[in-house]
mmCIF file of N, CA and C in Angstrom:
data_model
loop_
_atom_site.group_PDB
_atom_site.id
_atom_site.type_symbol
_atom_site.label_atom_id
_atom_site.label_comp_id
_atom_site.label_asym_id
_atom_site.label_seq_id
_atom_site.Cartn_x
_atom_site.Cartn_y
_atom_site.Cartn_z
ATOM 1 N N MET R 1 -12.467 5.499 -19.118
ATOM 2 C CA MET R 1 -12.290 4.465 -18.139
ATOM 3 C C MET R 1 -13.606 4.303 -17.369
ATOM 4 N N LYS R 2 -14.097 3.066 -17.228
ATOM 5 C CA LYS R 2 -15.339 2.800 -16.511
ATOM 6 C C LYS R 2 -15.028 2.369 -15.084
ATOM 7 N N PHE R 3 -15.845 2.828 -14.140
ATOM 8 C CA PHE R 3 -15.717 2.442 -12.747
ATOM 9 C C PHE R 3 -17.025 1.811 -12.299
ATOM 10 N N ASN R 4 -16.946 0.718 -11.515
ATOM 11 C CA ASN R 4 -18.155 0.176 -10.932
ATOM 12 C C ASN R 4 -18.475 0.947 -9.654
ATOM 13 N N LEU R 5 -19.616 0.688 -9.058
ATOM 14 C CA LEU R 5 -20.062 1.431 -7.881
ATOM 15 C C LEU R 5 -19.116 1.273 -6.701
ATOM 16 N N LEU R 6 -18.561 0.069 -6.482
ATOM 17 C CA LEU R 6 -17.634 -0.144 -5.376
ATOM 18 C C LEU R 6 -16.385 0.708 -5.554
ATOM 19 N N THR R 7 -15.864 0.755 -6.773
ATOM 20 C CA THR R 7 -14.674 1.552 -7.039
ATOM 21 C C THR R 7 -14.949 3.029 -6.784
ATOM 22 N N LEU R 8 -16.066 3.529 -7.258
ATOM 23 C CA LEU R 8 -16.408 4.937 -7.024
ATOM 24 C C LEU R 8 -16.568 5.230 -5.536
ATOM 25 N N PHE R 9 -17.198 4.301 -4.793
ATOM 26 C CA PHE R 9 -17.339 4.475 -3.355
ATOM 27 C C PHE R 9 -15.979 4.523 -2.682
ATOM 28 N N LEU R 10 -15.070 3.623 -3.076
ATOM 29 C CA LEU R 10 -13.745 3.591 -2.459
ATOM 30 C C LEU R 10 -12.934 4.838 -2.787
ATOM 31 N N ILE R 11 -13.078 5.347 -3.995
ATOM 32 C CA ILE R 11 -12.380 6.589 -4.350
ATOM 33 C C ILE R 11 -12.888 7.726 -3.475
ATOM 34 N N GLN R 12 -14.196 7.824 -3.322
ATOM 35 C CA GLN R 12 -14.760 8.873 -2.476
ATOM 36 C C GLN R 12 -14.340 8.682 -1.021
ATOM 37 N N LEU R 13 -14.309 7.437 -0.545
ATOM 38 C CA LEU R 13 -13.874 7.148 0.821
ATOM 39 C C LEU R 13 -12.428 7.558 1.022
ATOM 40 N N PHE R 14 -11.560 7.210 0.066
ATOM 41 C CA PHE R 14 -10.151 7.559 0.177
ATOM 42 C C PHE R 14 -9.951 9.065 0.208
ATOM 43 N N VAL R 15 -10.641 9.799 -0.661
ATOM 44 C CA VAL R 15 -10.536 11.261 -0.670
ATOM 45 C C VAL R 15 -11.000 11.817 0.667
ATOM 46 N N SER R 16 -12.070 11.284 1.178
ATOM 47 C CA SER R 16 -12.592 11.731 2.469
ATOM 48 C C SER R 16 -11.608 11.441 3.594
ATOM 49 N N LEU R 17 -11.003 10.250 3.595
ATOM 50 C CA LEU R 17 -10.040 9.902 4.637
ATOM 51 C C LEU R 17 -8.781 10.744 4.540
ATOM 52 N N SER R 18 -8.363 11.074 3.338
ATOM 53 C CA SER R 18 -7.160 11.874 3.158
ATOM 54 C C SER R 18 -7.367 13.303 3.639
ATOM 55 N N ALA R 19 -8.578 13.804 3.503
ATOM 56 C CA ALA R 19 -8.860 15.188 3.865
ATOM 57 C C ALA R 19 -9.068 15.363 5.364
ATOM 58 N N GLN R 20 -9.334 14.288 6.076
ATOM 59 C CA GLN R 20 -9.606 14.385 7.507
ATOM 60 C C GLN R 20 -8.625 13.502 8.270
ATOM 61 N N ASN R 21 -8.339 13.864 9.497
ATOM 62 C CA ASN R 21 -7.394 13.109 10.306
ATOM 63 C C ASN R 21 -8.161 12.399 11.423
ATOM 64 N N PHE R 22 -8.769 11.265 11.114
ATOM 65 C CA PHE R 22 -9.500 10.509 12.113
ATOM 66 C C PHE R 22 -9.475 9.037 11.727
ATOM 67 N N VAL R 23 -9.834 8.190 12.664
ATOM 68 C CA VAL R 23 -9.911 6.759 12.401
ATOM 69 C C VAL R 23 -11.292 6.453 11.837
ATOM 70 N N TYR R 24 -11.331 5.818 10.687
ATOM 71 C CA TYR R 24 -12.586 5.451 10.046
ATOM 72 C C TYR R 24 -12.868 3.993 10.362
ATOM 73 N N GLU R 25 -13.982 3.737 10.961
ATOM 74 C CA GLU R 25 -14.336 2.363 11.290
ATOM 75 C C GLU R 25 -15.806 2.148 10.991
ATOM 76 N N LYS R 26 -16.072 1.543 9.871
ATOM 77 C CA LYS R 26 -17.429 1.185 9.471
ATOM 78 C C LYS R 26 -17.327 -0.149 8.764
ATOM 79 N N SER R 27 -18.016 -0.291 7.660
ATOM 80 C CA SER R 27 -18.045 -1.574 6.982
ATOM 81 C C SER R 27 -16.820 -1.826 6.109
ATOM 82 N N ILE R 28 -16.004 -0.807 5.836
ATOM 83 C CA ILE R 28 -14.839 -1.017 4.979
ATOM 84 C C ILE R 28 -13.576 -0.727 5.766
ATOM 85 N N GLY R 29 -13.186 -1.608 6.640
ATOM 86 C CA GLY R 29 -11.904 -1.548 7.310
ATOM 87 C C GLY R 29 -11.771 -0.500 8.400
ATOM 88 N N LYS R 30 -10.608 -0.483 8.993
ATOM 89 C CA LYS R 30 -10.252 0.467 10.043
ATOM 90 C C LYS R 30 -8.873 1.014 9.696
ATOM 91 N N PHE R 31 -8.811 2.314 9.435
ATOM 92 C CA PHE R 31 -7.566 2.914 8.989
ATOM 93 C C PHE R 31 -7.203 4.095 9.885
ATOM 94 N N SER R 32 -5.925 4.283 10.073
ATOM 95 C CA SER R 32 -5.425 5.409 10.858
ATOM 96 C C SER R 32 -5.071 6.571 9.936
ATOM 97 N N GLU R 33 -4.278 6.277 8.900
ATOM 98 C CA GLU R 33 -3.861 7.286 7.924
ATOM 99 C C GLU R 33 -3.703 6.619 6.557
ATOM 100 N N ALA R 34 -4.836 6.251 5.962
ATOM 101 C CA ALA R 34 -4.807 5.577 4.669
ATOM 102 C C ALA R 34 -4.145 6.478 3.635
ATOM 103 N N THR R 35 -3.165 5.930 2.918
ATOM 104 C CA THR R 35 -2.446 6.719 1.923
ATOM 105 C C THR R 35 -2.793 6.326 0.495
ATOM 106 N N SER R 36 -3.185 5.068 0.281
ATOM 107 C CA SER R 36 -3.465 4.621 -1.077
ATOM 108 C C SER R 36 -4.272 3.327 -1.031
ATOM 109 N N PHE R 37 -4.948 3.031 -2.133
ATOM 110 C CA PHE R 37 -5.602 1.735 -2.262
ATOM 111 C C PHE R 37 -5.527 1.287 -3.704
ATOM 112 N N SER R 38 -5.640 -0.020 -3.899
ATOM 113 C CA SER R 38 -5.648 -0.612 -5.223
ATOM 114 C C SER R 38 -6.560 -1.829 -5.182
ATOM 115 N N ILE R 39 -7.309 -2.029 -6.251
ATOM 116 C CA ILE R 39 -8.194 -3.187 -6.356
ATOM 117 C C ILE R 39 -7.640 -4.077 -7.459
ATOM 118 N N ASN R 40 -7.353 -5.341 -7.113
ATOM 119 C CA ASN R 40 -6.789 -6.224 -8.127
ATOM 120 C C ASN R 40 -7.898 -6.821 -8.990
ATOM 121 N N PRO R 41 -7.554 -7.501 -10.080
ATOM 122 C CA PRO R 41 -8.577 -8.030 -10.993
ATOM 123 C C PRO R 41 -9.555 -9.011 -10.350
ATOM 124 N N THR R 42 -9.192 -9.642 -9.240
ATOM 125 C CA THR R 42 -10.112 -10.566 -8.580
ATOM 126 C C THR R 42 -11.027 -9.846 -7.592
ATOM 127 N N GLY R 43 -10.852 -8.538 -7.428
ATOM 128 C CA GLY R 43 -11.730 -7.751 -6.582
ATOM 129 C C GLY R 43 -11.245 -7.520 -5.167
ATOM 130 N N ASN R 44 -10.090 -8.068 -4.805
ATOM 131 C CA ASN R 44 -9.547 -7.801 -3.476
ATOM 132 C C ASN R 44 -9.042 -6.369 -3.406
ATOM 133 N N ILE R 45 -9.170 -5.766 -2.230
ATOM 134 C CA ILE R 45 -8.798 -4.377 -2.017
ATOM 135 C C ILE R 45 -7.550 -4.343 -1.149
ATOM 136 N N PHE R 46 -6.551 -3.588 -1.579
ATOM 137 C CA PHE R 46 -5.309 -3.450 -0.834
ATOM 138 C C PHE R 46 -5.162 -1.989 -0.435
ATOM 139 N N VAL R 47 -4.905 -1.746 0.849
ATOM 140 C CA VAL R 47 -4.804 -0.388 1.381
ATOM 141 C C VAL R 47 -3.485 -0.240 2.104
ATOM 142 N N THR R 48 -2.786 0.883 1.866
ATOM 143 C CA THR R 48 -1.605 1.207 2.662
ATOM 144 C C THR R 48 -2.018 2.215 3.716
ATOM 145 N N ASP R 49 -1.528 2.002 4.931
ATOM 146 C CA ASP R 49 -1.852 2.872 6.060
ATOM 147 C C ASP R 49 -0.552 3.371 6.675
ATOM 148 N N ALA R 50 -0.261 4.660 6.478
ATOM 149 C CA ALA R 50 0.981 5.245 6.999
ATOM 150 C C ALA R 50 0.923 5.426 8.507
ATOM 151 N N GLY R 51 -0.269 5.522 9.069
ATOM 152 C CA GLY R 51 -0.393 5.679 10.517
ATOM 153 C C GLY R 51 0.049 4.447 11.282
ATOM 154 N N THR R 52 -0.229 3.272 10.732
ATOM 155 C CA THR R 52 0.153 2.011 11.365
ATOM 156 C C THR R 52 1.300 1.324 10.623
ATOM 157 N N ASN R 53 1.737 1.912 9.495
ATOM 158 C CA ASN R 53 2.780 1.328 8.651
ATOM 159 C C ASN R 53 2.411 -0.097 8.241
ATOM 160 N N GLU R 54 1.194 -0.247 7.719
ATOM 161 C CA GLU R 54 0.710 -1.561 7.327
ATOM 162 C C GLU R 54 0.206 -1.584 5.889
ATOM 163 N N LEU R 55 0.235 -2.779 5.328
ATOM 164 C CA LEU R 55 -0.427 -3.111 4.077
ATOM 165 C C LEU R 55 -1.587 -4.019 4.458
ATOM 166 N N ILE R 56 -2.794 -3.664 4.048
ATOM 167 C CA ILE R 56 -3.998 -4.362 4.475
ATOM 168 C C ILE R 56 -4.709 -4.932 3.248
ATOM 169 N N LYS R 57 -5.115 -6.195 3.340
ATOM 170 C CA LYS R 57 -5.869 -6.846 2.265
ATOM 171 C C LYS R 57 -7.291 -7.076 2.751
ATOM 172 N N LEU R 58 -8.256 -6.583 1.965
ATOM 173 C CA LEU R 58 -9.678 -6.739 2.265
ATOM 174 C C LEU R 58 -10.337 -7.524 1.140
ATOM 175 N N ASP R 59 -11.403 -8.231 1.461
ATOM 176 C CA ASP R 59 -12.154 -8.901 0.402
ATOM 177 C C ASP R 59 -13.077 -7.902 -0.287
ATOM 178 N N LYS R 60 -13.865 -8.375 -1.240
ATOM 179 C CA LYS R 60 -14.759 -7.517 -2.025
ATOM 180 C C LYS R 60 -15.778 -6.782 -1.161
ATOM 181 N N ASN R 61 -16.092 -7.334 -0.004
ATOM 182 C CA ASN R 61 -17.076 -6.731 0.889
ATOM 183 C C ASN R 61 -16.449 -5.838 1.947
ATOM 184 N N GLY R 62 -15.135 -5.685 1.906
ATOM 185 C CA GLY R 62 -14.463 -4.828 2.871
ATOM 186 C C GLY R 62 -14.052 -5.526 4.148
ATOM 187 N N ASN R 63 -14.143 -6.843 4.185
ATOM 188 C CA ASN R 63 -13.738 -7.597 5.372
ATOM 189 C C ASN R 63 -12.233 -7.839 5.353
ATOM 190 N N LEU R 64 -11.592 -7.702 6.495
ATOM 191 C CA LEU R 64 -10.156 -7.908 6.616
ATOM 192 C C LEU R 64 -9.789 -9.354 6.326
ATOM 193 N N ILE R 65 -8.830 -9.551 5.428
ATOM 194 C CA ILE R 65 -8.304 -10.884 5.149
ATOM 195 C C ILE R 65 -6.978 -11.053 5.882
ATOM 196 N N VAL R 66 -6.060 -10.106 5.666
ATOM 197 C CA VAL R 66 -4.740 -10.177 6.298
ATOM 198 C C VAL R 66 -4.101 -8.788 6.251
ATOM 199 N N SER R 67 -3.197 -8.544 7.183
ATOM 200 C CA SER R 67 -2.407 -7.314 7.136
ATOM 201 C C SER R 67 -0.959 -7.659 7.449
ATOM 202 N N ARG R 68 -0.061 -6.864 6.917
ATOM 203 C CA ARG R 68 1.371 -7.049 7.139
ATOM 204 C C ARG R 68 1.973 -5.695 7.461
ATOM 205 N N GLY R 69 3.050 -5.731 8.208
ATOM 206 C CA GLY R 69 3.777 -4.499 8.407
ATOM 207 C C GLY R 69 4.079 -4.194 9.842
ATOM 208 N N GLY R 70 4.068 -2.905 10.119
ATOM 209 C CA GLY R 70 4.556 -2.354 11.355
ATOM 210 C C GLY R 70 5.754 -1.494 11.011
ATOM 211 N N TYR R 71 6.159 -0.654 11.937
ATOM 212 C CA TYR R 71 7.283 0.242 11.669
ATOM 213 C C TYR R 71 8.593 -0.542 11.660
ATOM 214 N N GLY R 72 9.441 -0.251 10.672
ATOM 215 C CA GLY R 72 10.758 -0.872 10.626
ATOM 216 C C GLY R 72 11.376 -0.802 9.250
ATOM 217 N N TRP R 73 12.512 -1.438 9.107
ATOM 218 C CA TRP R 73 13.244 -1.439 7.841
ATOM 219 C C TRP R 73 13.528 -2.862 7.367
ATOM 220 N N ALA R 74 13.086 -3.866 8.108
ATOM 221 C CA ALA R 74 13.232 -5.259 7.685
ATOM 222 C C ALA R 74 12.179 -5.567 6.618
ATOM 223 N N PRO R 75 12.326 -6.679 5.907
ATOM 224 C CA PRO R 75 11.289 -7.069 4.948
ATOM 225 C C PRO R 75 9.920 -7.157 5.625
ATOM 226 N N SER R 76 8.894 -6.731 4.919
ATOM 227 C CA SER R 76 7.501 -6.725 5.384
ATOM 228 C C SER R 76 7.199 -5.667 6.430
ATOM 229 N N THR R 77 8.138 -4.772 6.718
ATOM 230 C CA THR R 77 7.859 -3.634 7.596
ATOM 231 C C THR R 77 8.016 -2.368 6.757
ATOM 232 N N PHE R 78 7.474 -1.267 7.258
ATOM 233 C CA PHE R 78 7.437 -0.042 6.468
ATOM 234 C C PHE R 78 7.789 1.172 7.314
ATOM 235 N N ASP R 79 8.213 2.209 6.620
ATOM 236 C CA ASP R 79 8.341 3.545 7.192
ATOM 237 C C ASP R 79 7.665 4.481 6.194
ATOM 238 N N TYR R 80 6.372 4.611 6.339
ATOM 239 C CA TYR R 80 5.485 5.401 5.486
ATOM 240 C C TYR R 80 5.236 4.708 4.134
ATOM 241 N N PRO R 81 4.351 3.699 4.135
ATOM 242 C CA PRO R 81 3.944 3.088 2.865
ATOM 243 C C PRO R 81 3.073 4.076 2.083
ATOM 244 N N ALA R 82 3.627 4.656 1.049
ATOM 245 C CA ALA R 82 2.979 5.769 0.344
ATOM 246 C C ALA R 82 1.977 5.327 -0.716
ATOM 247 N N ASP R 83 2.203 4.185 -1.357
ATOM 248 C CA ASP R 83 1.338 3.786 -2.468
ATOM 249 C C ASP R 83 1.357 2.275 -2.601
ATOM 250 N N VAL R 84 0.301 1.741 -3.199
ATOM 251 C CA VAL R 84 0.187 0.313 -3.454
ATOM 252 C C VAL R 84 -0.349 0.111 -4.867
ATOM 253 N N PHE R 85 0.153 -0.925 -5.533
ATOM 254 C CA PHE R 85 -0.337 -1.316 -6.846
ATOM 255 C C PHE R 85 -0.529 -2.827 -6.823
ATOM 256 N N ALA R 86 -1.755 -3.283 -7.062
ATOM 257 C CA ALA R 86 -2.074 -4.708 -6.956
ATOM 258 C C ALA R 86 -2.413 -5.306 -8.311
ATOM 259 N N GLN R 87 -1.777 -6.420 -8.600
ATOM 260 C CA GLN R 87 -2.118 -7.252 -9.740
ATOM 261 C C GLN R 87 -2.724 -8.535 -9.182
ATOM 262 N N THR R 88 -3.041 -9.476 -10.014
ATOM 263 C CA THR R 88 -3.665 -10.704 -9.538
ATOM 264 C C THR R 88 -2.774 -11.459 -8.559
ATOM 265 N N LEU R 89 -1.505 -11.625 -8.879
ATOM 266 C CA LEU R 89 -0.613 -12.439 -8.053
ATOM 267 C C LEU R 89 0.495 -11.662 -7.351
ATOM 268 N N ARG R 90 0.623 -10.366 -7.630
ATOM 269 C CA ARG R 90 1.750 -9.604 -7.095
ATOM 270 C C ARG R 90 1.297 -8.212 -6.676
ATOM 271 N N ILE R 91 1.828 -7.749 -5.537
ATOM 272 C CA ILE R 91 1.495 -6.436 -5.004
ATOM 273 C C ILE R 91 2.794 -5.677 -4.783
ATOM 274 N N ALA R 92 2.828 -4.424 -5.221
ATOM 275 C CA ALA R 92 4.002 -3.568 -5.038
ATOM 276 C C ALA R 92 3.625 -2.420 -4.098
ATOM 277 N N VAL R 93 4.528 -2.119 -3.151
ATOM 278 C CA VAL R 93 4.296 -1.044 -2.186
ATOM 279 C C VAL R 93 5.492 -0.104 -2.202
ATOM 280 N N ALA R 94 5.210 1.200 -2.396
ATOM 281 C CA ALA R 94 6.259 2.222 -2.304
ATOM 282 C C ALA R 94 6.485 2.524 -0.825
ATOM 283 N N ASP R 95 7.618 2.085 -0.301
ATOM 284 C CA ASP R 95 7.991 2.264 1.100
ATOM 285 C C ASP R 95 8.856 3.521 1.181
ATOM 286 N N LYS R 96 8.207 4.672 1.269
ATOM 287 C CA LYS R 96 8.829 5.984 1.064
ATOM 288 C C LYS R 96 10.103 6.219 1.876
ATOM 289 N N ASN R 97 10.009 6.198 3.184
ATOM 290 C CA ASN R 97 11.161 6.586 4.000
ATOM 291 C C ASN R 97 12.235 5.510 4.103
ATOM 292 N N ASN R 98 11.946 4.300 3.616
ATOM 293 C CA ASN R 98 12.968 3.260 3.517
ATOM 294 C C ASN R 98 13.597 3.225 2.123
ATOM 295 N N ASN R 99 13.176 4.147 1.249
ATOM 296 C CA ASN R 99 13.760 4.276 -0.093
ATOM 297 C C ASN R 99 13.728 2.968 -0.884
ATOM 298 N N ARG R 100 12.567 2.330 -0.911
ATOM 299 C CA ARG R 100 12.479 1.049 -1.622
ATOM 300 C C ARG R 100 11.050 0.777 -2.082
ATOM 301 N N ILE R 101 10.943 -0.186 -2.977
ATOM 302 C CA ILE R 101 9.667 -0.749 -3.394
ATOM 303 C C ILE R 101 9.689 -2.200 -2.919
ATOM 304 N N GLN R 102 8.668 -2.604 -2.161
ATOM 305 C CA GLN R 102 8.585 -3.986 -1.697
ATOM 306 C C GLN R 102 7.539 -4.733 -2.522
ATOM 307 N N PHE R 103 7.804 -5.999 -2.778
ATOM 308 C CA PHE R 103 6.902 -6.842 -3.554
ATOM 309 C C PHE R 103 6.405 -8.001 -2.694
ATOM 310 N N PHE R 104 5.094 -8.258 -2.794
ATOM 311 C CA PHE R 104 4.445 -9.318 -2.036
ATOM 312 C C PHE R 104 3.628 -10.182 -2.984
ATOM 313 N N ASP R 105 3.352 -11.428 -2.566
ATOM 314 C CA ASP R 105 2.433 -12.247 -3.356
ATOM 315 C C ASP R 105 0.999 -11.903 -2.964
ATOM 316 N N LYS R 106 0.033 -12.584 -3.545
ATOM 317 C CA LYS R 106 -1.380 -12.262 -3.327
ATOM 318 C C LYS R 106 -1.825 -12.454 -1.884
ATOM 319 N N ASP R 107 -1.068 -13.232 -1.099
ATOM 320 C CA ASP R 107 -1.387 -13.470 0.310
ATOM 321 C C ASP R 107 -0.561 -12.575 1.243
ATOM 322 N N LEU R 108 0.143 -11.606 0.664
ATOM 323 C CA LEU R 108 1.009 -10.650 1.376
ATOM 324 C C LEU R 108 2.245 -11.283 1.996
ATOM 325 N N THR R 109 2.720 -12.335 1.368
ATOM 326 C CA THR R 109 3.999 -12.912 1.750
ATOM 327 C C THR R 109 5.086 -12.138 1.019
ATOM 328 N N PHE R 110 6.096 -11.684 1.747
ATOM 329 C CA PHE R 110 7.180 -10.901 1.159
ATOM 330 C C PHE R 110 7.892 -11.717 0.081
ATOM 331 N N LEU R 111 8.136 -11.070 -1.082
ATOM 332 C CA LEU R 111 8.862 -11.714 -2.179
ATOM 333 C C LEU R 111 10.243 -11.107 -2.366
ATOM 334 N N SER R 112 10.285 -9.779 -2.511
ATOM 335 C CA SER R 112 11.559 -9.120 -2.778
ATOM 336 C C SER R 112 11.402 -7.615 -2.600
ATOM 337 N N GLU R 113 12.502 -6.910 -2.773
ATOM 338 C CA GLU R 113 12.467 -5.457 -2.718
ATOM 339 C C GLU R 113 13.368 -4.894 -3.809
ATOM 340 N N PHE R 114 13.074 -3.672 -4.216
ATOM 341 C CA PHE R 114 13.893 -2.958 -5.183
ATOM 342 C C PHE R 114 14.333 -1.659 -4.525
ATOM 343 N N THR R 115 15.642 -1.483 -4.428
ATOM 344 C CA THR R 115 16.194 -0.280 -3.825
ATOM 345 C C THR R 115 17.467 0.097 -4.561
ATOM 346 N N THR R 116 17.812 1.363 -4.506
ATOM 347 C CA THR R 116 19.045 1.821 -5.143
ATOM 348 C C THR R 116 19.960 2.497 -4.126
ATOM 349 N N LYS R 117 19.746 2.255 -2.837
ATOM 350 C CA LYS R 117 20.528 2.945 -1.813
ATOM 351 C C LYS R 117 22.005 2.570 -1.813
ATOM 352 N N GLU R 118 22.371 1.475 -2.428
ATOM 353 C CA GLU R 118 23.780 1.063 -2.495
ATOM 354 C C GLU R 118 24.525 1.680 -3.678
ATOM 355 N N ARG R 119 23.828 2.379 -4.550
ATOM 356 C CA ARG R 119 24.460 2.956 -5.734
ATOM 357 C C ARG R 119 25.150 4.270 -5.398
ATOM 358 N N ASP R 120 26.310 4.471 -5.990
ATOM 359 C CA ASP R 120 27.059 5.713 -5.783
ATOM 360 C C ASP R 120 26.634 6.809 -6.753
ATOM 361 N N ASP R 121 26.163 6.423 -7.934
ATOM 362 C CA ASP R 121 25.802 7.383 -8.973
ATOM 363 C C ASP R 121 24.356 7.843 -8.786
ATOM 364 N N GLU R 122 24.148 9.102 -8.447
ATOM 365 C CA GLU R 122 22.808 9.627 -8.194
ATOM 366 C C GLU R 122 21.920 9.620 -9.435
ATOM 367 N N LEU R 123 22.519 9.575 -10.622
ATOM 368 C CA LEU R 123 21.728 9.515 -11.846
ATOM 369 C C LEU R 123 20.933 8.216 -11.954
ATOM 370 N N TYR R 124 21.417 7.182 -11.310
ATOM 371 C CA TYR R 124 20.787 5.877 -11.411
ATOM 372 C C TYR R 124 20.229 5.398 -10.071
ATOM 373 N N SER R 125 19.773 6.321 -9.265
ATOM 374 C CA SER R 125 19.189 5.949 -7.984
ATOM 375 C C SER R 125 17.938 6.781 -7.715
ATOM 376 N N PHE R 126 17.158 6.351 -6.751
ATOM 377 C CA PHE R 126 15.973 7.104 -6.355
ATOM 378 C C PHE R 126 15.922 7.162 -4.830
ATOM 379 N N GLN R 127 15.206 8.145 -4.347
ATOM 380 C CA GLN R 127 14.963 8.289 -2.911
ATOM 381 C C GLN R 127 13.511 8.661 -2.692
ATOM 382 N N TYR R 128 12.956 8.219 -1.601
ATOM 383 C CA TYR R 128 11.599 8.562 -1.167
ATOM 384 C C TYR R 128 10.548 8.320 -2.253
ATOM 385 N N PRO R 129 10.406 7.076 -2.733
ATOM 386 C CA PRO R 129 9.407 6.809 -3.776
ATOM 387 C C PRO R 129 7.991 7.061 -3.270
ATOM 388 N N LEU R 130 7.191 7.672 -4.105
ATOM 389 C CA LEU R 130 5.802 7.981 -3.757
ATOM 390 C C LEU R 130 4.809 7.100 -4.507
ATOM 391 N N ALA R 131 5.241 6.462 -5.570
ATOM 392 C CA ALA R 131 4.338 5.609 -6.346
ATOM 393 C C ALA R 131 5.125 4.563 -7.089
#
């Protein structure tokens, strides 16, 4: 697998942020407790922040485009967004403590959610998704 320089920098930044408990504020965003990031094919960067319970979209240069979230259980809110996966038009976020996966469009408009909390059979349900 090949990585460009921006991707390698972001991986190193994420590892550094995960190992330390501080607010990082430089040229690539401002995070309280970054948990995951994903870069979509168009180069936009998506970061989940468990400290602020937000999903953050940055451009290729690390400038903030939009953020969504806050603590809660309604659509577009989170209780520990653990992971993010970004495609060109769709973004998926593992909302750990709400036991669901939320889906957003490329502009972070809420689309839908996937949850199994209404199921009685534990064989066909999940709790606390991490990815």
